Tab-separated table of C-alpha atoms and ligand atoms in Angstrom:
chain	number	residue	atom	x	y	z
A	1	MET	CA	109.478	61.979	167.127
A	2	SER	CA	108.032	61.439	170.656
A	3	LYS	CA	109.665	64.794	171.760
A	4	ARG	CA	107.747	67.952	172.174
A	5	PRO	CA	107.666	70.008	170.129
A	6	ASP	CA	107.356	67.542	167.224
A	7	ILE	CA	110.340	68.705	165.300
A	8	GLN	CA	109.965	66.336	162.340
A	9	SER	CA	106.438	67.524	161.571
A	10	LEU	CA	107.537	71.123	162.104
A	11	ILE	CA	110.464	71.120	159.608
A	12	ASP	CA	108.351	69.212	157.077
A	13	GLU	CA	105.666	71.807	157.416
A	14	ILE	CA	108.464	74.569	157.116
A	15	ALA	CA	109.721	72.929	153.945
A	16	GLU	CA	106.290	73.241	152.396
A	17	ALA	CA	105.605	76.882	153.834
A	18	VAL	CA	108.711	78.390	152.339
A	19	LYS	CA	107.973	77.222	148.792
A	20	PRO	CA	106.511	80.736	147.751
A	21	GLU	CA	109.861	82.199	148.633
A	22	PHE	CA	111.799	80.529	145.915
A	23	GLY	CA	112.787	82.775	142.952
A	24	LYS	CA	113.003	85.895	145.096
A	25	GLY	CA	116.681	85.689	145.894
A	26	LYS	CA	119.725	85.007	143.528
A	27	VAL	CA	122.305	82.172	143.690
A	28	ALA	CA	125.790	83.346	144.129
A	29	ASP	CA	127.399	83.923	140.725
A	30	TYR	CA	130.884	85.211	141.552
A	31	ILE	CA	132.324	81.815	140.519
A	32	PRO	CA	130.862	79.329	138.031
A	33	ALA	CA	130.978	76.283	140.413
A	34	LEU	CA	128.353	78.113	142.591
A	35	ALA	CA	126.420	79.696	139.880
A	36	ARG	CA	125.067	76.539	138.479
A	37	ILE	CA	123.623	75.175	141.649
A	38	PRO	CA	119.777	75.091	141.148
A	39	GLY	CA	118.134	77.729	143.226
A	40	ASP	CA	115.272	75.536	144.315
A	41	ARG	CA	117.260	73.361	146.634
A	42	PHE	CA	116.255	73.187	150.257
A	43	ALA	CA	117.356	71.302	153.224
A	44	MET	CA	116.926	71.429	157.027
A	45	ALA	CA	118.659	69.465	159.672
A	46	VAL	CA	118.286	69.802	163.504
A	47	CYS	CA	120.258	68.150	166.248
A	48	ALA	CA	119.262	68.234	170.019
A	49	VAL	CA	121.527	68.084	172.879
A	50	ASP	CA	119.909	64.776	173.962
A	51	GLY	CA	121.245	63.225	170.731
A	52	SER	CA	117.964	63.236	168.769
A	53	GLU	CA	118.248	64.346	165.001
A	54	TRP	CA	115.683	65.368	162.321
A	55	ARG	CA	116.090	66.281	158.718
A	56	THR	CA	113.969	67.318	155.686
A	57	GLY	CA	114.788	67.896	152.023
A	58	GLU	CA	118.238	67.321	150.650
A	59	ALA	CA	119.860	67.216	154.143
A	60	LEU	CA	122.481	64.670	153.080
A	61	ARG	CA	123.552	66.507	150.030
A	62	SER	CA	126.935	68.436	150.358
A	63	PHE	CA	127.152	71.996	149.469
A	64	SER	CA	129.796	74.810	149.638
A	65	ILE	CA	130.085	76.118	153.229
A	66	GLN	CA	131.822	79.198	152.208
A	67	SER	CA	131.756	81.705	155.270
A	68	ILE	CA	130.457	79.113	157.700
A	69	SER	CA	134.123	77.821	157.679
A	70	LYS	CA	135.063	81.130	159.604
A	71	VAL	CA	133.456	79.649	162.693
A	72	PHE	CA	135.630	76.479	162.461
A	73	THR	CA	138.836	78.561	161.851
A	74	LEU	CA	138.045	80.861	164.763
A	75	LEU	CA	137.404	77.809	167.051
A	76	LEU	CA	140.823	76.287	165.804
A	77	ALA	CA	142.653	79.573	166.126
A	78	LEU	CA	141.456	80.114	169.779
A	79	GLU	CA	142.944	76.626	170.625
A	80	THR	CA	146.103	77.431	168.655
A	81	ILE	CA	147.269	80.840	169.998
A	82	PRO	CA	146.560	82.764	173.197
A	83	PRO	CA	143.103	84.517	172.769
A	84	ASP	CA	144.579	87.846	173.872
A	85	GLU	CA	146.979	87.682	171.043
A	86	LEU	CA	144.163	87.021	168.584
A	87	TRP	CA	141.896	89.795	169.945
A	88	GLU	CA	144.785	92.345	169.533
A	89	ARG	CA	144.623	91.758	165.797
A	90	VAL	CA	140.860	91.488	165.092
A	91	GLY	CA	137.806	93.264	166.699
A	92	ARG	CA	134.566	92.052	168.085
A	93	GLU	CA	132.026	94.658	166.653
A	94	PRO	CA	129.516	94.261	163.935
A	95	SER	CA	130.876	95.913	160.799
A	96	GLY	CA	127.811	97.352	159.144
A	97	THR	CA	129.683	96.978	155.837
A	98	PRO	CA	129.548	94.262	153.038
A	99	PHE	CA	131.597	91.109	154.112
A	100	ASN	CA	134.345	91.826	151.591
A	101	SER	CA	134.673	95.654	152.202
A	102	LEU	CA	138.130	97.217	152.131
A	103	MET	CA	137.056	100.842	153.012
A	104	GLN	CA	136.539	100.150	156.661
A	105	LEU	CA	139.812	98.153	156.982
A	106	GLU	CA	141.627	101.161	155.576
A	107	ASN	CA	140.071	103.685	157.997
A	108	GLU	CA	140.805	101.438	160.983
A	109	ARG	CA	144.456	100.940	159.821
A	110	GLY	CA	144.376	97.094	159.155
A	111	ILE	CA	142.467	95.943	162.191
A	112	PRO	CA	139.251	94.000	160.929
A	113	ARG	CA	136.034	94.761	162.858
A	114	ASN	CA	135.261	91.053	163.664
A	115	PRO	CA	136.419	87.564	162.707
A	116	PHE	CA	133.433	86.853	160.469
A	117	ILE	CA	134.001	89.329	157.685
A	118	ASN	CA	136.561	88.303	155.168
A	119	SER	CA	139.440	90.496	156.459
A	120	GLY	CA	138.839	89.240	159.925
A	121	ALA	CA	138.762	85.650	158.877
A	122	ILE	CA	141.905	86.020	156.918
A	123	VAL	CA	143.708	87.283	160.040
A	124	VAL	CA	142.218	84.161	161.931
A	125	THR	CA	143.391	81.969	159.114
A	126	ASP	CA	146.778	83.541	159.246
A	127	ALA	CA	147.047	82.842	162.999
A	128	ILE	CA	146.430	79.189	162.172
A	129	ALA	CA	148.815	79.279	159.158
A	130	ALA	CA	151.575	80.764	161.176
A	131	HIS	CA	151.427	78.072	163.962
A	132	SER	CA	150.977	75.001	161.803
A	133	ALA	CA	153.173	73.381	159.234
A	134	SER	CA	150.089	71.624	157.680
A	135	PRO	CA	147.079	73.855	158.410
A	136	VAL	CA	144.577	72.281	155.821
A	137	PRO	CA	144.848	68.742	157.260
A	138	HIS	CA	144.715	70.364	160.815
A	139	LEU	CA	141.475	72.195	159.875
A	140	MET	CA	139.857	69.224	158.086
A	141	ASN	CA	140.720	66.854	160.940
A	142	MET	CA	138.794	69.310	163.371
A	143	VAL	CA	135.794	69.596	160.952
A	144	ARG	CA	135.576	65.806	160.233
A	145	LYS	CA	135.652	64.915	163.940
A	146	LEU	CA	133.094	67.514	164.943
A	147	ALA	CA	130.783	66.403	162.250
A	148	GLY	CA	131.537	62.754	162.870
A	149	ASN	CA	132.075	62.334	159.143
A	150	PRO	CA	135.508	61.277	157.887
A	151	GLY	CA	134.312	61.644	154.262
A	152	ILE	CA	134.118	65.486	154.357
A	153	ILE	CA	136.222	66.924	151.552
A	154	ILE	CA	137.321	70.080	149.867
A	155	ASP	CA	135.546	70.696	146.746
A	156	GLU	CA	138.751	71.176	144.570
A	157	GLU	CA	136.899	72.924	141.673
A	158	VAL	CA	135.420	75.527	143.960
A	159	ALA	CA	138.786	76.029	145.644
A	160	ARG	CA	140.446	76.664	142.308
A	161	SER	CA	137.624	78.936	141.214
A	162	GLU	CA	137.994	80.944	144.457
A	163	GLU	CA	141.639	81.272	143.876
A	164	ASP	CA	141.191	82.368	140.059
A	165	HIS	CA	138.417	84.994	141.047
A	166	GLY	CA	139.677	86.047	144.517
A	167	HIS	CA	141.051	89.417	143.557
A	168	ARG	CA	139.338	91.336	146.370
A	169	ASN	CA	140.319	88.768	149.030
A	170	ALA	CA	143.881	88.976	147.654
A	171	ALA	CA	143.724	92.820	148.055
A	172	ILE	CA	142.546	92.361	151.559
A	173	ALA	CA	145.277	90.034	152.424
A	174	HIS	CA	148.044	92.261	150.976
A	175	PHE	CA	146.502	95.250	152.695
A	176	LEU	CA	146.646	93.430	156.136
A	177	LYS	CA	150.192	92.612	155.248
A	178	SER	CA	150.982	96.225	154.626
A	179	HIS	CA	149.656	96.986	158.003
A	180	GLY	CA	151.717	94.327	159.701
A	181	ASN	CA	148.601	92.405	160.545
A	182	LEU	CA	149.515	89.246	158.571
A	183	ARG	CA	152.261	86.911	159.742
A	184	ALA	CA	152.542	84.328	157.017
A	185	GLU	CA	153.018	85.127	153.279
A	186	ALA	CA	149.888	86.507	151.788
A	187	HIS	CA	149.703	83.886	149.115
A	188	ARG	CA	149.993	81.133	151.711
A	189	VAL	CA	147.143	82.443	153.838
A	190	LEU	CA	144.927	83.050	150.810
A	191	HIS	CA	145.513	79.417	149.689
A	192	LEU	CA	144.220	78.164	153.000
A	193	TYR	CA	141.270	80.768	153.116
A	194	PHE	CA	140.066	79.670	149.658
A	195	ARG	CA	140.311	76.056	150.668
A	196	GLN	CA	138.407	76.575	153.817
A	197	CYS	CA	135.641	78.242	151.916
A	198	ALA	CA	135.381	75.330	149.487
A	199	ILE	CA	134.867	72.698	152.206
A	200	ALA	CA	131.693	70.720	151.022
A	201	MET	CA	129.235	69.611	153.860
A	202	SER	CA	125.610	68.590	154.155
A	203	ALA	CA	123.119	70.364	156.448
A	204	MET	CA	123.234	67.275	158.614
A	205	ASP	CA	127.024	67.440	158.906
A	206	LEU	CA	126.987	71.109	159.850
A	207	ALA	CA	124.208	70.730	162.342
A	208	ARG	CA	126.175	67.892	164.095
A	209	ALA	CA	129.379	69.922	163.895
A	210	PHE	CA	127.819	72.772	165.628
A	211	LEU	CA	125.991	70.879	168.290
A	212	PRO	CA	128.625	71.524	170.983
A	213	LEU	CA	127.957	75.199	170.578
A	214	ALA	CA	124.448	74.434	171.818
A	215	ASN	CA	125.612	72.404	174.634
A	216	GLU	CA	128.250	74.626	176.645
A	217	GLY	CA	131.055	73.026	174.549
A	218	VAL	CA	130.189	69.349	175.332
A	219	VAL	CA	129.829	66.747	172.612
A	220	PRO	CA	126.562	65.057	173.626
A	221	SER	CA	127.433	61.677	172.191
A	222	SER	CA	130.684	61.258	173.993
A	223	GLY	CA	130.329	63.526	176.867
A	224	GLU	CA	133.682	65.165	175.847
A	225	GLN	CA	134.035	68.894	176.813
A	226	ARG	CA	135.411	69.772	173.316
A	227	PHE	CA	135.542	73.597	173.928
A	228	PRO	CA	135.543	75.439	177.165
A	229	ALA	CA	132.052	76.829	178.089
A	230	LEU	CA	133.323	80.318	178.324
A	231	ARG	CA	134.608	80.190	174.699
A	232	VAL	CA	131.386	78.827	173.457
A	233	LYS	CA	129.474	81.746	175.184
A	234	ARG	CA	131.856	84.117	173.463
A	235	VAL	CA	131.710	82.576	170.037
A	236	ASN	CA	127.924	82.418	170.183
A	237	SER	CA	127.869	86.130	171.176
A	238	LEU	CA	130.009	86.934	168.189
A	239	LEU	CA	127.626	84.898	165.846
A	240	LEU	CA	124.689	86.894	167.270
A	241	THR	CA	126.345	90.206	166.504
A	242	CYS	CA	128.549	89.527	163.517
A	243	GLY	CA	127.404	86.284	161.943
A	244	LEU	CA	125.100	87.475	159.196
A	245	TYR	CA	127.385	90.142	157.365
A	246	ASP	CA	125.528	93.472	157.556
A	247	GLY	CA	122.194	91.812	157.686
A	248	VAL	CA	122.786	90.726	161.268
A	249	GLY	CA	120.356	93.224	163.068
A	250	ASN	CA	117.522	92.222	160.778
A	251	PHE	CA	118.239	88.541	161.214
A	252	ALA	CA	118.338	89.010	165.036
A	253	PHE	CA	114.993	90.746	164.777
A	254	ARG	CA	113.356	88.067	162.777
A	255	VAL	CA	115.052	84.903	164.084
A	256	GLY	CA	116.702	85.734	167.402
A	257	ILE	CA	119.497	83.320	167.584
A	258	PRO	CA	123.203	83.201	167.002
A	259	ALA	CA	123.908	82.000	163.517
A	260	LYS	CA	126.402	82.010	160.666
A	261	SER	CA	125.627	82.171	157.041
A	262	GLY	CA	127.652	81.494	153.789
A	263	VAL	CA	127.224	82.535	150.231
A	264	GLY	CA	126.814	78.854	149.311
A	265	GLY	CA	123.258	79.422	150.840
A	266	GLY	CA	123.901	77.596	154.251
A	267	ILE	CA	122.806	79.115	157.598
A	268	VAL	CA	123.663	77.323	160.834
A	269	GLY	CA	121.907	78.501	164.005
A	270	ILE	CA	122.308	77.722	167.699
A	271	ILE	CA	119.464	77.499	170.347
A	272	PRO	CA	121.610	77.283	173.498
A	273	GLY	CA	120.751	74.348	175.635
A	274	LYS	CA	118.527	72.849	173.000
A	275	TYR	CA	119.474	72.636	169.335
A	276	SER	CA	121.730	73.291	166.436
A	277	ILE	CA	119.916	73.825	163.205
A	278	CYS	CA	121.242	73.995	159.528
A	279	VAL	CA	119.312	75.185	156.678
A	280	TRP	CA	120.483	75.267	153.035
A	281	SER	CA	118.887	77.059	150.117
A	282	PRO	CA	121.197	78.720	147.539
A	283	GLU	CA	119.239	81.742	146.632
A	284	LEU	CA	120.650	84.723	148.470
A	285	ASP	CA	119.258	88.126	149.542
A	286	GLU	CA	120.938	91.318	148.623
A	287	LEU	CA	123.276	91.057	151.595
A	288	GLY	CA	124.354	87.539	150.794
A	289	ASN	CA	122.205	85.502	153.190
A	290	SER	CA	119.949	82.586	152.065
A	291	HIS	CA	116.552	84.181	151.545
A	292	VAL	CA	114.618	80.951	151.909
A	293	GLY	CA	116.844	79.745	154.769
A	294	THR	CA	116.179	82.897	156.691
A	295	ALA	CA	112.553	82.553	156.258
A	296	ALA	CA	112.704	78.901	157.374
A	297	LEU	CA	114.709	79.782	160.484
A	298	GLU	CA	112.230	82.528	161.285
A	299	LEU	CA	109.387	80.017	161.070
A	300	PHE	CA	111.174	77.538	163.361
A	301	THR	CA	111.803	80.011	166.120
A	302	ARG	CA	108.290	81.518	165.815
A	303	LYS	CA	106.429	78.182	165.826
A	304	THR	CA	108.650	76.717	168.620
A	305	GLY	CA	108.694	79.893	170.626
A	306	LEU	CA	112.345	79.142	170.978
A	307	SER	CA	114.984	81.757	170.601
A	308	ILE	CA	117.508	83.423	172.978
A	309	PHE	CA	115.054	86.131	173.929
B	1	LIG	N1	134.439	82.648	149.287
B	1	LIG	C1	133.708	83.819	149.623
B	1	LIG	C2	134.548	85.018	149.632
B	1	LIG	O1	135.523	85.041	150.379
B	1	LIG	C3	133.106	83.555	150.940
B	1	LIG	C4	132.079	84.626	151.199
B	1	LIG	C5	130.986	84.226	152.160
B	1	LIG	O2	130.506	83.223	152.216
B	1	LIG	O3	130.543	85.211	152.823
B	1	LIG	O4	134.279	86.039	148.980
């Protein structure tokens, strides 16, 4: 609170300022467990590399992290298999197509554009599944440690629902398999993919878990070099270019930081050398990014004058 800028006052002010934006987006409704979340929820949590933390709204309430999990699985895959092996199977370019598109995958013969669209994330998940006998505990262990919260769980209702309604993802997995870009059995990879999407975390958990990405890979509280600095630079670059589905250009224009969104309404952003920020608000814009969350992050970077540009 004694810091400059005064982050607590700022995020409280932002929570007020975004109120007129509620009702303009739409809560994800492809599964009932997400469709019933009230649209007017809001949370913001900020962690600083010096260990300070701030929060406003429902920052301790868990929500479905959905595609934000793709960052955790990418980080896990990059320490599980040689990076060159992974990058032969998935690209590093923005897709310009919806996150669950099959069309581009067909044109590009089963090599997904990047690890943050569903097809790319399914390849990344496959890389983990092919190298671990128990990939779910492996992933959960990583997530819990990063967030410093052993109580983080998978929401089983969401996981089941994802599985029951995941026809497009199943199509993507089988399509990848037909192109030789899936090592494990499709049903095994999908089981893990649906479970990673169903991890429930709070905004505070997510801001804490992402803090090493703002600190060249070092966990500030312990001094541990959790990820190599070069890997962090690369993952942040991918977040900047691919982290917001096909809304990534507009998000970069408005907010100007690497970030990852999920259809549960969460967005986690990184201000390198300074902060990790998570905002949660479930109403989505037409591209699947939190409408109010984007507005809140835009206000944050404008009012602090902090972005990567
Ligand atoms: N479970 C969702 C899907 O795979 C995640 C989408 C997202 O958050 O982008 O369709």
